[in-house]
Amino acid sequence: MMHDLLLTSVHKHISLLPQEEAHFISLLAFRKIKRKQFLLQEGEVNRYASFVIDGCLRSYSIDKNGFEHVLQFAPPGWWIGDMQSFLTQTPGTLHIDAVDDSEIIQLSKNDLDQLYAVVPMFERFFRILAEKSLATYQHRLINNLSLSARERYNNFCQLYPSLIQCLPQKQVAAYIGVTPEFLSKMLNQHPNKD
Amino acid sequence: MMHDLLLTSVHKHISLLPQEEAHFISLLAFRKIKRKQFLLQEGEVNRYASFVIDGCLRSYSIDKNGFEHVLQFAPPGWWIGDMQSFLTQTPGTLHIDAVDDSEIIQLSKNDLDQLYAVVPMFERFFRILAEKSLATYQHRLINNLSLSARERYNNFCQLYPSLIQCLPQKQVAAYIGVTPEFLSKMLNQHPNKD
DNA sequence: AAGTTTTCTTAATCTACATTATTGGTTACC
DNA sequence: GGTAACCAATAATGTAGATTAAGAAAACTT
């Protein structure tokens, strides 16, 4: 069923009564996003948490020279949003769009806040998600400070083997923090060097 | 009183009954850490969440060439730990030591897990902390991908004006991701350029 | 199927930052 | 109070990766 992936993820961390689960499901909205369509643009308020069930989205910022820097790719099973904007409900700095035709499930900030009051177990669920995500970003930051471009690329391949196949090279470059030209040169001059 | 700073922080996000607060306090352990003393070393399991009430700690990793990269500074009012190690209770990759003589309050992973069961409101407290921290790391990552060393330095000064005063330059360098030599040159060649 | 857009490749040149080495100035400590 | 340990400054040299520019190869569009 449509919510299976999300419910599986929820049940991995918390147990719910049938009516709690039903209430949760009643708050969810299904939505399709076509390739290259925006889910969010810089300056907008991120009013929904979005869970990807098919396709792939990405969040990124555009710097003052017009270059894109990818914060996150979200294949099925991942949440995506502009955290800062979502938490404070103020205009954000990130763009989010679909790199493939995608299907997502959305939960509004208002509904989420009410969900916390009605089913406090969700506090735990999102605490655990946030903590794991936090540890991941800390690790990525350390990697960016200490590894070479080649090492960051190998890392990415190892961490997201499914993404490497479906993403254009320039997106990978914008994630690991090099120009597309340099990534191309690197891959063709020292192929598969590990 | 000794726990004031921590309780103020807790009350900013959640309300507690007197006996809930008393229970929380009963789980806390006070500890002093002398300058340069280790709170945690690479390969150890991080069994305690630590809240700084005086002084300043830092967490950092050491790369294969022996260079330090600072993940976080923790002045009074901040939590510090190796998140990955704390969550999984497996050996971690970070070092944590005191940059000044410090005083901290510790809460063990076991006690914290029990606290969640006894006083579920703490799920919310630590969810909020994790979410805010997550947004901060995302922002720092984007900065590292898109800004020059000079801009990252200015950013640091603006974000942590109190730290700039008490930290040696080489620690700031290890945080923003440049060598101490380059930071020194940068500051003396283009002083205060903003 | 031709045309348009996007992505990848290659190569020359450039630069932000690293590396190495030396110095002098503090602070910590037997 | 001397010596070790640490920290900042400076400078010469080196390099990973950026920039610019161009053309080739895919990939969508109609």
Short mmCIF file of C-alpha atoms (C1' of nucleotides) in Angstrom, two decimals:
data_model
loop_
_atom_site.label_atom_id
_atom_site.label_comp_id
_atom_site.label_asym_id
_atom_site.label_seq_id
_atom_site.Cartn_x
_atom_site.Cartn_y
_atom_site.Cartn_z
CA MET A 1 0.00 0.00 0.00
CA MET A 2 0.96 3.61 -0.50
CA HIS A 3 2.17 4.29 3.05
CA ASP A 4 4.00 1.00 3.52
CA LEU A 5 7.51 2.38 3.27
CA LEU A 6 6.77 5.10 5.80
CA LEU A 7 4.93 2.83 8.24
CA THR A 8 7.75 0.30 8.09
CA SER A 9 10.17 3.07 9.00
CA VAL A 10 7.95 4.23 11.86
CA HIS A 11 7.53 0.72 13.28
CA LYS A 12 11.25 0.19 13.22
CA HIS A 13 11.55 2.72 16.03
CA ILE A 14 8.22 2.92 17.88
CA SER A 15 5.06 0.86 18.53
CA LEU A 16 1.64 2.37 17.90
CA LEU A 17 -1.93 1.41 18.73
CA PRO A 18 -4.16 0.89 15.66
CA GLN A 19 -6.04 4.12 16.24
CA GLU A 20 -2.79 6.04 16.69
CA GLU A 21 -1.53 4.73 13.39
CA ALA A 22 -4.85 5.59 11.75
CA HIS A 23 -4.65 9.11 13.09
CA PHE A 24 -1.14 9.49 11.79
CA ILE A 25 -2.16 8.27 8.34
CA SER A 26 -5.10 10.69 8.28
CA LEU A 27 -2.63 13.59 8.43
CA LEU A 28 -0.62 12.48 5.39
CA ALA A 29 -1.01 13.93 1.91
CA PHE A 30 0.17 12.18 -1.23
CA ARG A 31 1.84 14.18 -3.98
CA LYS A 32 3.62 13.64 -7.29
CA ILE A 33 6.55 15.73 -8.41
CA LYS A 34 7.81 15.68 -11.97
CA ARG A 35 11.52 15.71 -12.78
CA LYS A 36 13.00 19.21 -12.35
CA GLN A 37 9.85 20.50 -10.67
CA PHE A 38 10.44 22.52 -7.53
CA LEU A 39 9.15 21.41 -4.15
CA LEU A 40 10.62 24.48 -2.48
CA GLN A 41 12.55 27.55 -3.55
CA GLU A 42 14.87 29.91 -1.74
CA GLY A 43 12.92 32.52 0.22
CA GLU A 44 9.85 30.33 0.71
CA VAL A 45 8.74 28.91 4.04
CA ASN A 46 9.01 25.12 4.22
CA ARG A 47 5.57 24.20 5.60
CA TYR A 48 5.77 20.42 5.02
CA ALA A 49 8.01 17.55 5.97
CA SER A 50 8.28 15.34 2.90
CA PHE A 51 8.92 11.59 2.83
CA VAL A 52 10.00 10.13 -0.51
CA ILE A 53 8.35 6.90 -1.62
CA ASP A 54 9.47 6.86 -5.25
CA GLY A 55 11.98 8.68 -7.43
CA CYS A 56 14.60 11.01 -5.96
CA LEU A 57 14.69 14.60 -4.71
CA ARG A 58 17.57 16.87 -3.82
CA SER A 59 18.08 19.91 -1.59
CA TYR A 60 20.75 22.45 -2.47
CA SER A 61 21.79 26.05 -2.12
CA ILE A 62 22.98 28.42 -4.81
CA ASP A 63 25.94 30.61 -3.85
CA LYS A 64 26.59 34.19 -4.88
CA ASN A 65 28.40 33.02 -8.03
CA GLY A 66 25.47 30.90 -9.11
CA PHE A 67 27.02 27.54 -8.22
CA GLU A 68 24.88 24.80 -6.74
CA HIS A 69 25.91 22.90 -3.61
CA VAL A 70 23.93 19.78 -2.80
CA LEU A 71 23.02 19.28 0.84
CA GLN A 72 21.12 16.04 0.40
CA PHE A 73 19.76 13.51 -2.05
CA ALA A 74 16.55 11.78 -0.99
CA PRO A 75 15.79 8.43 -2.62
CA PRO A 76 12.78 6.37 -1.42
CA GLY A 77 12.67 6.00 2.36
CA TRP A 78 14.25 9.40 3.10
CA TRP A 79 12.81 12.61 4.49
CA ILE A 80 13.71 15.92 2.90
CA GLY A 81 13.14 19.58 3.70
CA ASP A 82 14.78 22.83 4.70
CA MET A 83 15.19 22.09 8.40
CA GLN A 84 15.95 25.64 9.45
CA SER A 85 12.92 26.99 7.62
CA PHE A 86 10.64 24.18 8.77
CA LEU A 87 11.57 24.60 12.45
CA THR A 88 11.22 28.35 12.55
CA GLN A 89 8.56 28.70 9.81
CA THR A 90 10.54 31.55 8.30
CA PRO A 91 11.87 31.91 4.73
CA GLY A 92 14.65 29.44 3.98
CA THR A 93 17.80 29.35 1.88
CA LEU A 94 17.47 25.98 0.16
CA HIS A 95 16.00 24.84 -3.12
CA ILE A 96 14.41 21.42 -3.36
CA ASP A 97 13.54 19.78 -6.65
CA ALA A 98 13.09 16.33 -8.16
CA VAL A 99 15.98 14.71 -10.01
CA ASP A 100 13.55 12.01 -11.21
CA ASP A 101 9.75 11.83 -11.44
CA SER A 102 8.87 11.24 -7.80
CA GLU A 103 6.13 10.45 -5.32
CA ILE A 104 6.15 11.83 -1.82
CA ILE A 105 4.05 11.90 1.33
CA GLN A 106 3.72 15.22 3.13
CA LEU A 107 2.97 16.19 6.71
CA SER A 108 2.41 19.83 7.56
CA LYS A 109 4.20 21.54 10.44
CA ASN A 110 0.86 22.29 12.11
CA ASP A 111 -0.31 18.71 11.88
CA LEU A 112 3.03 17.46 13.12
CA ASP A 113 2.87 19.72 16.17
CA GLN A 114 -0.62 18.42 16.93
CA LEU A 115 0.53 14.86 16.34
CA TYR A 116 3.15 15.34 19.05
CA ALA A 117 0.39 16.32 21.47
CA VAL A 118 -1.98 13.49 20.52
CA VAL A 119 0.56 10.70 20.05
CA PRO A 120 3.65 11.60 22.11
CA MET A 121 5.44 8.50 20.81
CA PHE A 122 6.19 10.47 17.66
CA GLU A 123 8.45 12.70 19.72
CA ARG A 124 10.65 9.66 20.06
CA PHE A 125 10.43 8.74 16.40
CA PHE A 126 11.54 12.14 15.17
CA ARG A 127 14.09 12.47 17.95
CA ILE A 128 15.74 9.28 16.76
CA LEU A 129 15.65 10.40 13.14
CA ALA A 130 17.14 13.77 14.02
CA GLU A 131 19.87 12.22 16.13
CA LYS A 132 20.90 9.77 13.43
CA SER A 133 20.82 12.46 10.81
CA LEU A 134 22.89 14.70 13.04
CA ALA A 135 25.58 12.04 13.43
CA THR A 136 25.63 11.61 9.65
CA TYR A 137 26.14 15.33 9.00
CA GLN A 138 28.87 15.48 11.61
CA HIS A 139 30.64 12.64 9.85
CA ARG A 140 30.27 14.29 6.46
CA LEU A 141 31.63 17.56 7.82
CA ILE A 142 34.70 15.82 9.21
CA ASN A 143 35.15 14.11 5.85
CA ASN A 144 35.00 17.42 4.04
CA LEU A 145 37.61 18.87 6.37
CA SER A 146 40.03 15.95 6.21
CA LEU A 147 39.69 14.04 2.93
CA SER A 148 40.77 14.77 -0.64
CA ALA A 149 38.28 15.02 -3.51
CA ARG A 150 39.18 11.49 -4.60
CA GLU A 151 38.54 10.12 -1.13
CA ARG A 152 35.26 11.98 -0.82
CA TYR A 153 34.17 10.53 -4.15
CA ASN A 154 35.04 6.97 -3.13
CA ASN A 155 33.22 7.54 0.11
CA PHE A 156 30.13 8.67 -1.70
CA CYS A 157 30.17 5.61 -3.99
CA GLN A 158 30.49 3.32 -1.02
CA LEU A 159 27.80 5.08 1.01
CA TYR A 160 25.23 5.53 -1.78
CA PRO A 161 25.90 2.83 -4.40
CA SER A 162 22.35 3.11 -5.75
CA LEU A 163 22.60 6.88 -6.23
CA ILE A 164 25.84 6.76 -8.18
CA GLN A 165 24.04 4.86 -10.91
CA CYS A 166 21.10 7.20 -11.40
CA LEU A 167 22.67 10.61 -10.79
CA PRO A 168 24.42 12.73 -13.43
CA GLN A 169 28.09 13.30 -12.60
CA LYS A 170 27.63 17.01 -12.06
CA GLN A 171 25.20 16.33 -9.22
CA VAL A 172 27.73 14.13 -7.51
CA ALA A 173 30.33 16.87 -8.01
CA ALA A 174 28.01 19.40 -6.37
CA TYR A 175 27.59 17.04 -3.41
CA ILE A 176 31.23 16.20 -2.74
CA GLY A 177 32.32 19.77 -3.35
CA VAL A 178 34.28 19.92 -6.62
CA THR A 179 33.57 21.32 -10.09
CA PRO A 180 32.13 18.94 -12.71
CA GLU A 181 35.25 19.55 -14.83
CA PHE A 182 37.54 18.40 -12.07
CA LEU A 183 35.48 15.33 -11.27
CA SER A 184 35.49 14.31 -14.92
CA LYS A 185 39.27 14.77 -15.14
CA MET A 186 39.79 12.86 -11.92
CA LEU A 187 37.71 9.89 -13.05
CA ASN A 188 39.33 9.66 -16.48
CA GLN A 189 42.91 10.21 -15.42
CA HIS A 190 42.97 7.79 -12.51
CA PRO A 191 40.09 5.43 -13.23
CA ASN A 192 38.86 3.26 -10.36
CA LYS A 193 41.89 3.98 -8.23
CA ASP A 194 40.74 3.07 -4.71
CA MET B 1 22.92 26.62 42.03
CA MET B 2 25.03 24.09 40.18
CA HIS B 3 22.33 22.87 37.77
CA ASP B 4 20.85 26.28 37.04
CA LEU B 5 22.20 26.64 33.54
CA LEU B 6 20.94 23.20 32.55
CA LEU B 7 17.52 23.61 34.16
CA THR B 8 17.06 26.97 32.49
CA SER B 9 17.78 25.32 29.17
CA VAL B 10 15.34 22.50 29.90
CA HIS B 11 12.56 24.86 30.96
CA LYS B 12 12.99 26.87 27.81
CA HIS B 13 11.58 23.94 25.87
CA ILE B 14 9.46 21.81 28.20
CA SER B 15 7.51 22.03 31.50
CA LEU B 16 8.16 19.54 34.28
CA LEU B 17 6.43 18.58 37.52
CA PRO B 18 8.59 19.11 40.62
CA GLN B 19 9.10 15.38 41.10
CA GLU B 20 10.02 14.96 37.43
CA GLU B 21 12.63 17.65 37.76
CA ALA B 22 13.92 16.07 40.97
CA HIS B 23 14.21 12.71 39.25
CA PHE B 24 16.12 14.28 36.38
CA ILE B 25 18.53 16.00 38.76
CA SER B 26 19.12 12.76 40.63
CA LEU B 27 20.59 11.25 37.46
CA LEU B 28 23.17 13.98 36.95
CA ALA B 29 26.83 13.73 37.92
CA PHE B 30 29.12 16.71 38.37
CA ARG B 31 32.67 16.56 37.09
CA LYS B 32 35.70 18.80 36.69
CA ILE B 33 38.04 18.59 33.73
CA LYS B 34 41.42 20.27 33.72
CA ARG B 35 42.74 22.07 30.64
CA LYS B 36 44.03 19.56 28.05
CA GLN B 37 42.57 16.63 29.95
CA PHE B 38 40.68 14.13 27.81
CA LEU B 39 36.99 13.47 28.30
CA LEU B 40 37.01 10.92 25.48
CA GLN B 41 39.55 9.44 23.10
CA GLU B 42 39.26 7.81 19.70
CA GLY B 43 38.29 4.17 20.02
CA GLU B 44 36.45 4.60 23.31
CA VAL B 45 32.69 4.28 23.75
CA ASN B 46 31.01 7.57 24.65
CA ARG B 47 28.84 6.49 27.61
CA TYR B 48 27.83 9.98 28.81
CA ALA B 49 26.15 13.03 27.41
CA SER B 50 28.02 16.03 28.82
CA PHE B 51 26.64 19.50 29.46
CA VAL B 52 29.20 22.27 29.99
CA ILE B 53 28.60 24.69 32.86
CA ASP B 54 32.03 26.34 32.97
CA GLY B 55 35.13 26.52 30.82
CA CYS B 56 35.20 25.16 27.28
CA LEU B 57 35.58 21.74 25.66
CA ARG B 58 36.18 20.71 22.07
CA SER B 59 35.53 17.62 19.97
CA TYR B 60 37.79 16.84 17.05
CA SER B 61 39.13 14.08 14.85
CA ILE B 62 42.71 13.41 13.85
CA ASP B 63 43.24 12.48 10.20
CA LYS B 64 45.75 10.02 8.80
CA ASN B 65 48.38 12.77 8.51
CA GLY B 66 48.00 13.71 12.15
CA PHE B 67 46.06 16.93 11.56
CA GLU B 68 43.25 17.89 13.91
CA HIS B 69 39.82 18.95 12.62
CA VAL B 70 37.49 20.53 15.14
CA LEU B 71 33.87 19.42 14.99
CA GLN B 72 32.64 21.55 17.87
CA PHE B 73 33.56 23.93 20.64
CA ALA B 74 31.38 23.72 23.74
CA PRO B 75 31.32 26.80 26.00
CA PRO B 76 28.92 26.92 28.98
CA GLY B 77 25.35 25.96 28.03
CA TRP B 78 26.36 23.49 25.31
CA TRP B 79 26.21 19.72 25.14
CA ILE B 80 29.15 17.78 23.78
CA GLY B 81 29.85 14.17 22.88
CA ASP B 82 30.55 11.75 20.06
CA MET B 83 27.00 11.38 18.79
CA GLN B 84 27.66 8.32 16.65
CA SER B 85 29.38 6.50 19.50
CA PHE B 86 26.80 7.59 22.07
CA LEU B 87 23.84 6.45 19.98
CA THR B 88 25.26 3.06 19.06
CA GLN B 89 27.40 2.54 22.19
CA THR B 90 30.27 1.41 19.97
CA PRO B 91 33.83 2.79 19.75
CA GLY B 92 33.93 6.29 18.30
CA THR B 93 36.27 8.34 16.15
CA LEU B 94 36.37 11.62 18.05
CA HIS B 95 38.60 13.03 20.74
CA ILE B 96 37.13 15.38 23.32
CA ASP B 97 39.27 17.48 25.64
CA ALA B 98 39.12 20.72 27.60
CA VAL B 99 40.57 23.88 26.12
CA ASP B 100 40.16 25.55 29.53
CA ASP B 101 39.67 24.22 33.04
CA SER B 102 36.03 23.19 32.91
CA GLU B 103 33.04 21.92 34.84
CA ILE B 104 30.45 19.64 33.31
CA ILE B 105 27.32 17.71 34.20
CA GLN B 106 27.04 14.17 32.88
CA LEU B 107 24.11 11.89 32.16
CA SER B 108 24.75 8.28 31.23
CA LYS B 109 23.18 6.65 28.18
CA ASN B 110 21.45 4.10 30.42
CA ASP B 111 19.97 6.75 32.69
CA LEU B 112 18.88 8.79 29.71
CA ASP B 113 17.06 5.82 28.19
CA GLN B 114 15.28 5.25 31.50
CA LEU B 115 14.53 8.94 31.79
CA TYR B 116 12.71 8.76 28.44
CA ALA B 117 10.52 6.00 29.85
CA VAL B 118 9.81 7.72 33.18
CA VAL B 119 9.49 11.32 31.93
CA PRO B 120 8.53 11.17 28.24
CA MET B 121 8.68 14.96 28.01
CA PHE B 122 12.44 14.59 27.70
CA GLU B 123 11.91 12.97 24.32
CA ARG B 124 10.69 16.36 23.21
CA PHE B 125 13.55 18.23 24.83
CA PHE B 126 16.23 16.19 23.15
CA ARG B 127 14.30 16.08 19.88
CA ILE B 128 14.31 19.86 19.78
CA LEU B 129 18.01 20.01 20.64
CA ALA B 130 18.86 17.47 17.96
CA GLU B 131 16.77 19.25 15.34
CA LYS B 132 18.34 22.63 16.04
CA SER B 133 21.78 21.14 16.07
CA LEU B 134 21.04 19.37 12.80
CA ALA B 135 20.03 22.62 11.13
CA THR B 136 23.24 24.22 12.39
CA TYR B 137 25.44 21.48 10.94
CA GLN B 138 23.61 21.64 7.63
CA HIS B 139 24.29 25.35 7.50
CA ARG B 140 27.95 24.86 8.34
CA LEU B 141 28.31 22.21 5.66
CA ILE B 142 26.84 24.53 3.03
CA ASN B 143 29.23 27.23 4.22
CA ASN B 144 32.19 24.92 3.85
CA LEU B 145 31.11 24.03 0.33
CA SER B 146 30.44 27.56 -0.85
CA LEU B 147 32.53 30.09 1.07
CA SER B 148 36.21 31.07 0.98
CA ALA B 149 38.48 30.76 4.02
CA ARG B 150 38.12 34.48 4.68
CA GLU B 151 34.35 34.27 4.61
CA ARG B 152 34.31 31.23 6.87
CA TYR B 153 36.51 33.08 9.33
CA ASN B 154 34.27 36.14 9.35
CA ASN B 155 31.31 33.86 9.81
CA PHE B 156 32.92 32.20 12.79
CA CYS B 157 33.70 35.54 14.43
CA GLN B 158 30.14 36.68 13.97
CA LEU B 159 28.63 33.42 15.19
CA TYR B 160 30.90 32.87 18.19
CA PRO B 161 32.25 36.28 19.26
CA SER B 162 33.01 35.03 22.77
CA LEU B 163 35.03 32.07 21.50
CA ILE B 164 37.24 34.14 19.22
CA GLN B 165 38.64 35.87 22.29
CA CYS B 166 39.56 32.82 24.33
CA LEU B 167 40.68 30.37 21.64
CA PRO B 168 44.21 30.15 20.22
CA GLN B 169 44.29 30.91 16.49
CA LYS B 170 45.26 27.38 15.57
CA GLN B 171 42.03 26.03 17.08
CA VAL B 172 39.98 28.42 14.99
CA ALA B 173 41.97 27.31 11.94
CA ALA B 174 41.20 23.67 12.71
CA TYR B 175 37.51 24.57 12.92
CA ILE B 176 37.14 26.59 9.72
CA GLY B 177 39.35 24.19 7.78
CA VAL B 178 42.64 25.92 7.01
CA THR B 179 46.21 25.56 8.27
CA PRO B 180 47.34 27.83 11.13
CA GLU B 181 49.99 29.29 8.79
CA PHE B 182 47.41 30.34 6.25
CA LEU B 183 45.08 31.84 8.84
CA SER B 184 47.94 33.86 10.29
CA LYS B 185 48.94 35.15 6.84
CA MET B 186 45.33 35.94 5.98
CA LEU B 187 44.76 37.97 9.13
CA ASN B 188 47.99 39.95 8.80
CA GLN B 189 47.84 40.63 5.09
CA HIS B 190 44.21 41.75 4.95
CA PRO B 191 43.47 42.77 8.53
CA ASN B 192 39.81 43.21 9.46
CA LYS B 193 38.67 43.18 5.86
CA ASP B 194 34.97 42.40 6.13
"C1'" DA C 1 14.68 13.16 -37.37
"C1'" DA C 2 16.19 17.48 -36.74
"C1'" DG C 3 17.04 20.77 -33.35
"C1'" DT C 4 17.58 22.21 -28.66
"C1'" DT C 5 19.28 21.54 -24.16
"C1'" DT C 6 21.99 19.27 -20.95
"C1'" DT C 7 25.92 16.61 -19.78
"C1'" DC C 8 30.64 15.00 -20.34
"C1'" DT C 9 35.42 15.56 -21.86
"C1'" DT C 10 39.77 17.76 -22.69
"C1'" DA C 11 43.26 21.11 -22.15
"C1'" DA C 12 45.55 25.51 -20.94
"C1'" DT C 13 46.03 28.69 -17.43
"C1'" DC C 14 45.43 30.37 -12.79
"C1'" DT C 15 44.97 30.77 -7.67
"C1'" DA C 16 43.70 29.71 -3.01
"C1'" DC C 17 45.57 27.31 0.08
"C1'" DA C 18 49.15 23.60 1.72
"C1'" DT C 19 53.81 22.42 2.90
"C1'" DT C 20 58.17 23.14 4.83
"C1'" DA C 21 61.27 25.69 7.38
"C1'" DT C 22 62.91 29.30 10.39
"C1'" DT C 23 62.26 32.80 13.83
"C1'" DG C 24 60.96 35.03 18.08
"C1'" DG C 25 57.67 35.44 21.91
"C1'" DT C 26 54.81 33.35 25.65
"C1'" DT C 27 53.56 30.36 28.99
"C1'" DA C 28 54.25 26.17 31.78
"C1'" DC C 29 57.02 23.53 34.66
"C1'" DC C 30 61.10 20.99 37.22
"C1'" DG D 1 65.31 30.60 36.53
"C1'" DG D 2 66.34 27.74 33.00
"C1'" DT D 3 64.52 24.83 29.60
"C1'" DA D 4 60.87 22.71 27.45
"C1'" DA D 5 56.50 23.21 25.08
"C1'" DC D 6 53.49 25.79 22.71
"C1'" DC D 7 52.02 29.53 19.70
"C1'" DA D 8 52.21 33.24 16.16
"C1'" DA D 9 54.58 35.38 12.17
"C1'" DT D 10 56.89 35.25 7.83
"C1'" DA D 11 58.46 33.56 3.53
"C1'" DA D 12 59.70 30.36 -0.28
"C1'" DT D 13 57.98 26.79 -2.83
"C1'" DG D 14 54.46 23.36 -4.23
"C1'" DT D 15 49.90 21.51 -5.62
"C1'" DA D 16 44.95 20.30 -5.59
"C1'" DG D 17 41.48 21.94 -7.57
"C1'" DA D 18 39.16 26.30 -9.99
"C1'" DT D 19 38.44 28.85 -14.09
"C1'" DT D 20 37.78 29.50 -18.86
"C1'" DA D 21 36.84 27.93 -23.24
"C1'" DA D 22 35.76 24.70 -26.64
"C1'" DG D 23 33.89 20.74 -28.80
"C1'" DA D 24 31.67 15.96 -28.53
"C1'" DA D 25 28.17 13.11 -26.92
"C1'" DA D 26 24.09 12.13 -24.96
"C1'" DA D 27 19.29 13.17 -23.86
"C1'" DC D 28 15.07 15.38 -24.21
"C1'" DT D 29 11.48 18.04 -27.38
"C1'" DT D 30 8.54 18.61 -31.06
#
